[in-house]
Amino acid sequence: MSTLVARMAAAPPRRRAVFPGAALAGLVLAALAALPVAAEAAGLPFLVVTATRMMIFGLAALSLDLVLGYGAMVSFGHAAFIGLGAYAVGILDAHGIRDLAVQAPVAAGACALFALVTGAISLRTRGVYFIMITLAFGQMAYFFMVSLAAYGGDDGLPLSGRSTLFGMRLIEGDPALFYCVLAVLTAALLVLRRVVASRFGRVLRGSRDNAVRMQAIGFSPLPYRLTAYVIAGAIAGLAGVLLANQAEFVSPAYMSWQRSGELIVMVVLGGMGTLVGPVVGAAALIALEEVLAHYSDHWRLGLGLMLVAVVLLSRGGLAGLAAKIGRRA
Amino acid sequence: MTPLLSVRNLRKSYGALKVTDDVSLDVASGELHAIIGPNGAGKTTLIHQLSGSLPSDSGTVHLAGEDVTDLPMVARVRRGLARSFQITSILDGFSVLENVALAVQARSGSSFRFFRPAASETALNAEAMDALGRVGLADRAARRAGSLSHGEKRQLELAVALATKARLLLLDEPLAGTGPEESAILVGLMRELKSTHTLVLIEHDMDAVFALADRMSVLVYGRVIASGAPSVVRSDPAVRAAYLGEEEAA
Ligand SMILES: Nc1ncnc2c1ncn2[C@@H]1O[C@H](COP(=O)(O)OP(=O)(O)O)[C@@H](O)[C@H]1O
Ligand SMILES: [Mg+2]
């Protein structure tokens, strides 16, 4: 029997490999790494900016997936963490602290704390009430920043420039920022992949699927859900740090409830509980925004139709659709 | 010797409906105590109250001498109580092995571990395989739990309960919805469990109950109308009138 155990340990069940995952990931990474050079050569430098933006929101959507896809917590206030992360940069910058070595930990820490406090309260509720209460906290954060006149209030707050890293001006250029964002996103993906497969992730997934069953074997879901909420908040805060740096500007608009809604759309569009899916969902949404907005002011209508189509065709979002096609091929 | 489970004057009402009406019973360590009663008698409600998933209006529950009346389900599980559900409750999307390994994980070390893949923890898997072996599901370990047959799912529930290393198992109609072959397997299994566990068994299948029970209680409209050895309960006139008679008439 021990050989059976060993065999199963070696080959964990239920791996839905669509493509040889590692090879595909390597290919995507290589293509992305080449993008700034290719865009430069093709005379399309704006592509780098757009791709950077996609990855920043991909990072935020990825973090939301931990909460939404793996925890079944429909947080409608996730953009607040992006905003708080961005304001951590803006406010520190206004006081002459421009280094990421300080800004990033402060942003992640502030977001983790905000997540801990608001999560401890929100997670007493489930379902629609949870949606409403996270929305309410998100709006509170939004209006707090709107009323913060010392830091620009409604008008937002321009940065003095992009952040430094250990005193070096590393992300001054757009290609450099692109690589920085790519590195952070890749690291976050790899870390979260481990997290969802860990003991912690297993309890989180189990509680999502059947909380009563989990209690019956001795787990209270709350501490695990709260921890996931805090991790996700901190990562979204890092997305905010990157967003502030890309725009060299922070604004309450980053944390409006529409933004939170868009993050949910990215996750659902890409495929909940797949990690990579929401990143693709973010890229797809931003691409659609750019393309459709080019043709019509009513691009959101087109977006709505596409969302309905994807959700109807495959509950698993784009990731599920890819898996379906992969199986058929 | 203090009974492993001791229930005193337990009550629960939904409005005017007394679902649990002054129930008292003792379950000694090592015995299988069956609870029978017609549909709607309050058996499932009683299991909820004993397991801590439903608060009682009044009365007390002691586990190995300790008052657990006000403890939530999770705390009672940690003290050695496990339950199965009348309606199958497993993690369909998880593998059979993972369903059981989670129960092992719950009592072995912290689950606030974030990096090591849980599926490759050989200690968890080995214990889970033991439990699966005991219920005869070892060859199903890698299957998706949702793909099991109904009877196998009931076996899996038993394996999960076993894996909690509970002393006391509360089983709510483990044979519900199973065919004759499946139920023969499950009865054989419960007979084996008797040698290692204290069991409270709710069951409709009278053959199974009389084959397995050391003692039994009959619940009708939330009240225990008879309690004792099966042979005594079987010949109790009140029981014949209220329950077994109906069964024979039906
Ligand atoms: N949450 C509830 N609210 C109101 N009535 C309930 C509730 N749960 C159970 N009941 C009622 O309590 C009675 C006992 O139910 P139950 O414990 O499921 O019985 P059994 O398991 O013996 O068939 C039934 O009449 C049922 O309708
Ligand atoms: Mg019942």
XYZ file of C-alpha atoms and ligand atoms in Angstrom:
607
model
C 0.000 0.000 0.000
C 2.887 2.348 0.686
C 3.788 2.131 -2.987
C 0.256 3.181 -3.836
C 0.601 6.172 -1.529
C 3.915 7.043 -3.088
C 2.472 6.748 -6.563
C -0.383 9.048 -5.739
C 1.873 11.505 -4.038
C 3.955 11.633 -7.175
C 0.970 12.137 -9.445
C -1.644 14.212 -7.682
C -5.101 13.525 -9.099
C -7.193 15.856 -11.210
C -4.588 17.759 -13.129
C -6.368 19.230 -16.107
C -3.357 19.857 -18.270
C -4.626 21.553 -21.391
C -1.269 22.284 -22.873
C 2.043 21.212 -21.509
C 1.768 24.026 -18.955
C 5.405 24.795 -18.305
C 6.292 24.963 -22.000
C 3.411 27.304 -22.705
C 4.284 29.496 -19.740
C 7.858 29.713 -20.954
C 6.684 30.665 -24.420
C 4.398 33.404 -23.105
C 7.144 34.761 -20.880
C 9.614 34.826 -23.772
C 7.109 36.602 -25.993
C 6.421 39.160 -23.284
C 10.105 39.688 -22.630
C 10.602 40.436 -26.321
C 7.612 42.779 -26.507
C 9.298 46.104 -25.626
C 12.032 45.487 -28.211
C 9.538 44.406 -30.871
C 7.215 47.322 -30.166
C 10.106 49.733 -30.414
C 11.208 48.221 -33.718
C 7.670 48.325 -35.088
C 7.253 51.916 -34.035
C 4.389 51.120 -31.672
C 5.725 52.183 -28.273
C 2.200 52.620 -26.887
C 1.885 48.824 -26.914
C 4.341 48.663 -24.031
C 2.238 51.075 -22.027
C -0.939 49.146 -22.725
C 0.675 45.811 -21.932
C 2.001 47.218 -18.661
C -1.473 48.380 -17.741
C -2.866 44.938 -18.582
C -0.369 43.275 -16.295
C -1.010 45.711 -13.450
C -4.723 44.975 -13.562
C -3.856 41.328 -14.127
C -2.044 41.406 -10.804
C -5.070 42.946 -9.101
C -7.460 40.464 -10.737
C -5.145 37.627 -9.749
C -5.347 38.709 -6.127
C -9.122 38.972 -6.321
C -9.238 35.433 -7.670
C -7.821 34.146 -4.385
C -10.802 35.680 -2.621
C -13.475 35.188 -5.256
C -12.411 32.059 -7.092
C -10.800 30.099 -4.260
C -12.764 31.506 -1.348
C -16.176 32.173 -2.919
C -16.150 35.606 -1.323
C -17.600 38.095 -3.787
C -15.689 41.174 -2.716
C -17.096 44.276 -4.362
C -14.541 46.610 -2.864
C -11.298 45.255 -4.188
C -10.363 48.434 -6.061
C -10.018 50.133 -2.675
C -6.800 48.192 -2.155
C -5.414 49.363 -5.494
C -6.277 52.912 -4.481
C -4.747 52.585 -1.032
C -1.569 51.149 -2.522
C -1.417 54.005 -5.007
C -2.020 56.602 -2.298
C 0.696 55.075 -0.146
C 3.067 55.944 -3.000
C 1.504 59.380 -3.574
C 1.483 60.433 0.055
C 4.987 59.159 0.775
C 6.162 60.871 -2.409
C 4.622 64.137 -1.258
C 6.792 63.837 1.846
C 9.917 63.137 -0.136
C 10.005 59.372 0.366
C 10.396 58.057 -3.144
C 11.980 54.667 -2.745
C 10.091 51.446 -3.461
C 11.977 49.764 -0.638
C 9.836 51.883 1.678
C 6.787 52.529 -0.482
C 5.993 48.929 -1.396
C 6.071 47.529 2.165
C 4.094 50.496 3.459
C 1.480 50.042 0.702
C 1.214 46.294 1.229
C 1.142 46.739 4.992
C -1.536 49.420 4.917
C -3.659 47.306 2.591
C -3.179 44.202 4.716
C -4.287 46.152 7.777
C -7.305 47.605 5.978
C -8.173 44.108 4.765
C -7.778 42.658 8.238
C -10.102 45.189 9.841
C -12.733 45.346 7.100
C -12.490 41.602 6.434
C -13.001 40.713 10.097
C -16.253 42.662 9.935
C -17.399 41.724 6.416
C -16.731 38.015 6.830
C -19.341 37.776 9.545
C -21.770 37.886 6.647
C -22.125 35.813 3.502
C -23.708 36.167 0.093
C -25.393 39.434 -0.823
C -24.603 40.956 2.560
C -20.918 40.349 2.043
C -21.107 42.012 -1.362
C -22.874 45.019 0.124
C -20.573 45.436 3.074
C -17.377 45.181 1.002
C -18.901 47.709 -1.383
C -19.614 49.984 1.557
C -16.042 49.758 2.848
C -14.732 50.411 -0.644
C -16.889 53.502 -0.928
C -15.767 54.691 2.485
C -12.146 54.482 1.356
C -13.077 56.277 -1.865
C -14.826 59.165 -0.141
C -12.065 59.407 2.417
C -9.573 60.061 -0.386
C -11.953 62.446 -2.147
C -12.153 64.508 1.017
C -8.425 64.411 1.699
C -7.762 67.921 0.393
C -4.153 67.957 1.613
C -3.393 65.247 -0.930
C -5.359 66.552 -3.865
C -8.832 65.397 -2.890
C -11.039 64.940 -5.881
C -8.381 66.196 -8.298
C -5.885 63.550 -7.402
C -2.232 63.905 -6.648
C 0.615 64.054 -9.195
C 3.828 62.291 -8.235
C 7.150 64.091 -8.407
C 8.305 61.260 -10.658
C 8.591 57.508 -10.695
C 9.847 55.726 -7.599
C 13.449 54.707 -7.121
C 14.634 51.299 -5.991
C 17.412 51.452 -3.396
C 18.148 54.932 -4.650
C 18.424 53.943 -8.302
C 16.106 55.331 -10.938
C 15.361 51.924 -12.393
C 11.823 52.284 -13.731
C 12.173 55.680 -15.321
C 11.504 54.409 -18.848
C 8.379 52.593 -19.924
C 10.205 49.414 -21.009
C 11.918 49.244 -17.609
C 8.592 49.639 -15.830
C 7.168 46.955 -18.108
C 9.847 44.473 -17.018
C 9.371 45.411 -13.397
C 5.621 44.775 -13.617
C 6.221 41.532 -15.518
C 8.565 40.364 -12.764
C 6.108 41.220 -9.986
C 3.205 39.568 -11.800
C 5.192 36.411 -12.519
C 6.347 36.204 -8.922
C 2.785 36.706 -7.638
C 1.474 34.006 -9.969
C 4.107 31.521 -8.860
C 3.577 32.280 -5.190
C -0.213 32.060 -5.370
C -0.022 28.803 -7.314
C 1.802 27.328 -4.369
C -0.547 28.925 -1.883
C -3.695 27.461 -3.406
C -2.143 23.989 -3.473
C -0.840 24.234 0.087
C -2.571 23.073 3.253
C -3.964 26.563 3.609
C -5.233 26.629 0.048
C -6.837 23.239 0.441
C -8.784 24.397 3.480
C -9.795 27.551 1.635
C -11.039 25.530 -1.357
C -12.790 23.034 0.870
C -14.588 25.819 2.705
C -15.646 27.286 -0.604
C -17.162 24.004 -1.747
C -18.796 22.873 1.480
C -18.323 24.870 4.674
C -20.466 22.550 6.806
C -18.396 19.548 5.780
C -15.252 21.438 6.747
C -16.682 22.288 10.163
C -17.648 18.671 10.638
C -13.999 17.663 10.350
C -12.848 20.460 12.619
C -12.063 23.509 10.504
C -13.668 26.873 11.109
C -13.524 28.588 7.730
C -13.315 32.162 9.042
C -9.596 32.428 9.894
C -8.678 30.937 6.536
C -11.022 33.216 4.618
C -9.740 36.245 6.505
C -6.139 35.311 5.791
C -6.908 34.949 2.091
C -8.617 38.333 2.171
C -5.547 39.927 3.754
C -3.126 38.315 1.289
C -5.288 39.450 -1.620
C -5.523 42.976 -0.222
C -1.752 43.247 0.115
C -1.160 42.042 -3.438
C -3.765 44.445 -4.826
C -1.920 47.167 -2.907
C 1.217 46.296 -4.859
C -0.795 46.639 -8.064
C -1.672 50.112 -6.813
C 1.994 50.933 -6.283
C 2.698 49.972 -9.889
C -0.336 51.821 -11.218
C 0.693 55.021 -9.439
C 4.128 54.696 -10.971
C 2.840 54.122 -14.445
C 0.552 57.140 -14.377
C 2.824 59.201 -12.109
C -0.451 60.273 -10.629
C -2.893 58.954 -8.056
C -6.583 59.629 -7.949
C -9.661 58.496 -6.017
C -10.991 57.287 -9.370
C -8.746 54.216 -8.982
C -10.921 53.016 -6.136
C -14.423 53.763 -7.353
C -16.958 50.962 -7.201
C -17.014 50.739 -10.986
C -13.360 49.743 -10.815
C -14.211 47.019 -8.301
C -16.896 45.805 -10.661
C -14.429 45.688 -13.529
C -12.086 43.569 -11.437
C -14.895 41.071 -10.860
C -15.584 41.063 -14.598
C -11.913 40.352 -15.290
C -11.952 37.387 -12.921
C -15.220 35.939 -14.218
C -14.318 36.589 -17.841
C -10.952 34.915 -17.420
C -12.167 32.032 -15.290
C -12.606 31.970 -11.526
C -10.280 29.822 -9.509
C -7.661 29.426 -12.215
C -5.174 32.224 -11.351
C -3.930 32.540 -14.938
C -7.485 33.053 -16.197
C -8.091 36.352 -14.389
C -4.780 37.714 -15.692
C -5.912 36.853 -19.206
C -9.327 38.302 -18.349
C -7.720 41.592 -17.339
C -5.736 41.723 -20.561
C -8.811 40.873 -22.602
C -10.943 43.513 -20.920
C -8.359 46.224 -21.411
C -7.801 45.153 -25.017
C -11.542 45.269 -25.670
C -11.725 48.634 -24.013
C -9.037 49.969 -26.363
C -10.415 48.338 -29.497
C -14.134 48.798 -28.971
C -13.747 52.310 -27.605
C -12.042 53.120 -30.888
C -15.164 52.260 -32.829
C -17.956 53.402 -30.604
C -18.694 55.384 -27.477
C -21.077 52.623 -26.514
C -18.312 50.054 -26.322
C -19.540 48.819 -22.978
C -22.598 47.416 -24.710
C -20.368 45.293 -26.910
C -18.387 44.283 -23.862
C -21.569 43.243 -22.095
C -22.592 41.048 -24.991
C -19.197 39.394 -25.108
C -19.265 38.749 -21.375
C -22.681 37.121 -21.648
C -21.415 34.969 -24.502
C -18.291 33.816 -22.669
C -20.161 33.042 -19.454
C -22.877 31.147 -21.310
C -20.447 29.236 -23.495
C -18.299 28.256 -20.588
C -18.856 28.728 -16.891
C -15.113 28.549 -16.553
C -14.540 31.810 -18.430
C -11.791 32.109 -21.015
C -9.683 29.564 -19.144
C -12.554 27.085 -19.247
C -13.113 27.798 -22.920
C -9.438 27.195 -23.663
C -9.614 23.924 -21.732
C -12.685 22.859 -23.715
C -11.000 23.629 -27.014
C -7.810 21.975 -25.797
C -9.694 18.778 -24.961
C -11.382 18.724 -28.327
C -8.162 19.300 -30.229
C -17.844 4.740 34.627
C -18.926 8.003 33.058
C -20.693 7.446 29.759
C -18.886 8.785 26.690
C -21.976 10.708 25.704
C -24.495 11.895 28.227
C -27.545 13.900 27.241
C -29.897 15.440 29.791
C -33.265 17.086 29.207
C -32.386 18.338 25.754
C -35.027 20.487 24.091
C -35.497 22.247 20.793
C -38.654 23.877 19.448
C -39.506 25.524 16.170
C -42.352 27.768 17.209
C -44.981 25.536 18.747
C -43.410 22.404 17.295
C -41.358 20.548 19.894
C -38.812 18.763 17.750
C -36.652 17.611 20.637
C -38.729 17.163 23.756
C -36.846 16.481 26.964
C -34.464 13.916 25.543
C -32.055 12.203 27.932
C -29.786 9.343 27.019
C -26.419 7.842 27.864
C -24.080 6.127 25.475
C -21.384 4.042 27.119
C -17.929 3.828 25.652
C -17.693 1.062 23.077
C -21.402 0.559 22.517
C -23.496 1.111 19.440
C -26.591 3.007 20.337
C -29.247 3.073 17.649
C -31.915 5.737 17.472
C -34.987 4.834 15.510
C -38.223 6.638 14.916
C -40.620 7.562 12.167
C -39.892 10.319 9.674
C -40.074 13.719 11.273
C -39.509 12.307 14.764
C -36.578 14.679 15.254
C -33.657 12.301 14.779
C -31.643 14.537 12.463
C -32.347 17.529 14.669
C -31.003 15.582 17.641
C -27.817 14.765 15.729
C -27.428 18.459 14.884
C -27.768 19.308 18.559
C -25.318 16.618 19.643
C -22.749 17.614 17.042
C -23.098 21.296 17.868
C -24.323 22.534 14.520
C -27.643 23.569 16.086
C -27.933 25.214 19.516
C -30.348 23.659 21.990
C -33.063 25.602 23.785
C -32.187 23.910 27.067
C -30.591 20.794 28.471
C -26.989 19.617 28.533
C -24.622 17.480 26.483
C -21.546 15.948 28.113
C -18.751 14.316 26.188
C -16.530 12.079 28.335
C -17.674 13.987 31.396
C -16.999 17.421 29.920
C -19.878 19.828 29.418
C -19.848 20.663 25.695
C -23.348 22.148 25.585
C -22.129 25.584 24.598
C -19.252 24.525 22.387
C -19.531 24.937 18.606
C -19.218 21.993 16.259
C -15.533 22.579 15.514
C -14.648 22.424 19.224
C -16.631 19.216 19.673
C -14.868 17.649 16.719
C -11.547 18.450 18.384
C -12.787 16.621 21.463
C -13.392 13.462 19.514
C -16.845 13.658 18.034
C -17.494 13.143 14.341
C -20.670 12.928 12.354
C -21.925 11.906 8.980
C -24.832 13.481 7.187
C -28.207 12.091 6.162
C -27.735 13.836 2.850
C -24.309 12.956 1.511
C -21.904 15.767 2.215
C -18.504 15.393 0.634
C -16.264 17.618 -1.438
C -17.303 16.537 -4.924
C -14.557 18.459 -6.704
C -11.770 16.962 -4.582
C -10.257 13.551 -5.065
C -11.406 10.760 -2.784
C -7.985 10.759 -1.153
C -8.056 14.515 -0.615
C -11.463 14.352 1.058
C -9.982 12.057 3.664
C -6.565 13.724 3.813
C -8.288 16.978 4.779
C -9.753 15.284 7.835
C -6.279 14.034 8.749
C -4.858 17.488 8.121
C -7.422 18.981 10.505
C -5.874 17.202 13.473
C -2.208 16.996 12.513
C -0.343 20.252 12.664
C -1.224 23.754 11.589
C -3.041 24.368 8.337
C -1.563 27.845 8.138
C 1.141 26.512 5.880
C 1.337 28.257 2.593
C 3.999 26.810 0.348
C 4.348 23.078 0.553
C 1.872 21.312 -1.742
C -0.597 19.532 0.531
C -1.166 16.748 -1.983
C 2.434 15.613 -1.603
C 2.400 15.282 2.180
C 3.023 11.576 2.453
C 2.117 11.389 6.141
C -1.347 12.816 5.459
C -1.847 10.596 2.431
C -0.743 7.461 4.260
C -3.236 7.997 7.078
C -5.947 8.831 4.587
C -5.183 5.625 2.696
C -5.532 3.664 5.932
C -9.014 5.044 6.454
C -9.918 4.395 2.827
C -8.610 0.869 3.181
C -10.827 0.278 6.193
C -13.960 1.242 4.275
C -12.860 -0.591 1.145
C -12.285 2.423 -1.071
C -8.511 2.177 -1.451
C -8.785 1.522 -5.172
C -10.893 4.651 -5.620
C -8.408 7.007 -3.967
C -7.454 8.944 -7.076
C -11.001 9.320 -8.382
C -12.931 12.549 -8.207
C -15.260 12.157 -5.218
C -18.207 13.449 -7.219
C -17.831 10.554 -9.644
C -18.375 7.848 -7.011
C -21.580 5.841 -6.835
C -24.022 6.732 -4.090
C -22.983 3.777 -1.939
C -19.318 4.618 -2.368
C -19.996 8.175 -1.321
C -21.541 6.854 1.888
C -18.415 4.745 2.406
C -16.307 7.835 1.807
C -18.248 9.709 4.469
C -17.401 6.948 6.902
C -13.750 7.124 5.904
C -13.750 10.874 6.534
C -15.324 10.352 9.955
C -12.744 7.676 10.736
C -9.902 9.923 9.655
C -10.870 12.524 12.243
C -9.808 9.891 14.817
C -13.026 10.555 16.650
C -14.006 8.374 19.587
C -17.682 8.925 19.002
C -19.298 8.706 15.589
C -22.779 10.044 14.990
C -24.136 8.475 11.822
C -27.335 9.883 10.370
C -28.944 7.227 8.178
C -25.757 5.972 6.547
C -27.823 3.508 4.522
C -30.188 6.140 3.136
C -30.692 5.669 -0.576
C -28.393 2.667 -0.924
C -29.287 -0.549 -2.709
C -29.198 -3.977 -1.015
C -25.635 -4.764 -2.041
C -24.313 -1.379 -1.023
C -26.097 -1.557 2.269
C -24.679 -5.004 3.022
C -21.190 -3.548 2.575
C -22.002 -0.636 4.853
C -23.518 -2.858 7.548
C -20.409 -5.018 7.475
C -18.358 -1.875 7.823
C -20.292 -0.601 10.777
C -19.933 -3.966 12.464
C -16.188 -3.517 12.130
C -16.313 0.060 13.367
C -18.054 -1.185 16.505
C -14.857 -2.810 17.647
C -12.969 0.470 17.656
C -15.562 3.203 18.083
C -18.550 4.285 20.054
C -21.412 4.874 17.676
C -24.754 6.589 17.655
C -26.586 5.232 14.648
C -29.753 6.630 13.212
C -31.253 4.195 10.810
C -34.525 3.239 9.204
C -33.444 -0.195 8.146
C -34.696 -2.356 11.032
C -32.717 -5.412 10.005
C -29.538 -3.369 10.177
C -30.493 -1.815 13.493
C -31.317 -5.100 15.194
C -28.195 -6.691 13.784
C -25.904 -3.956 15.041
C -27.318 -2.235 18.095
C -26.196 -2.937 21.640
C -28.836 -0.576 22.913
C -31.453 1.535 21.233
C -33.814 4.407 21.814
C -37.084 5.064 20.087
C -37.887 8.666 19.270
C -41.455 9.716 18.488
C -42.495 13.369 18.194
C -39.217 14.399 19.786
C -39.644 12.184 22.864
C -37.778 9.040 23.810
C -40.596 6.575 24.360
C -38.400 3.560 25.010
C -34.733 2.852 25.577
C -32.779 -0.288 26.277
C -31.562 -3.525 24.794
C -33.039 -4.274 21.342
C -34.863 -7.367 22.566
C -36.540 -5.335 25.310
C -37.401 -2.433 23.033
C -38.730 -4.742 20.378
C -41.358 -6.146 22.724
C -42.263 -2.806 24.308
C -45.997 -2.315 23.692
C -45.700 1.445 23.289
C -43.037 0.983 20.638
C -45.051 -1.640 18.799
C -48.012 0.680 18.786
C -46.177 3.819 17.820
C -43.631 2.575 15.414
C -42.846 -1.030 14.733
C -46.533 -1.786 14.282
C -46.776 0.826 11.577
C -43.762 -0.669 9.951
C -45.343 -4.125 9.888
C -48.647 -2.749 8.740
C -46.949 -0.891 5.901
N -35.301 24.508 10.651
C -36.525 23.994 10.894
N -37.590 24.803 11.024
C -38.811 24.317 11.276
N -39.081 23.008 11.423
C -38.073 22.142 11.308
C -36.726 22.582 11.019
N -35.932 21.507 10.967
C -36.711 20.439 11.188
N -37.992 20.813 11.376
C -39.113 19.919 11.670
O -38.744 19.144 12.770
C -39.250 17.838 12.631
C -38.130 16.847 12.790
O -37.266 16.901 11.678
P -35.986 15.952 11.574
O -35.138 16.164 12.783
O -35.370 16.166 10.269
O -36.671 14.522 11.652
P -36.115 13.090 11.249
O -34.665 13.197 10.990
O -36.440 12.235 12.436
O -36.888 12.651 10.052
C -39.952 17.753 11.287
O -41.332 17.912 11.509
C -39.383 18.932 10.549
O -40.321 19.436 9.647
Mg -33.517 12.741 9.361
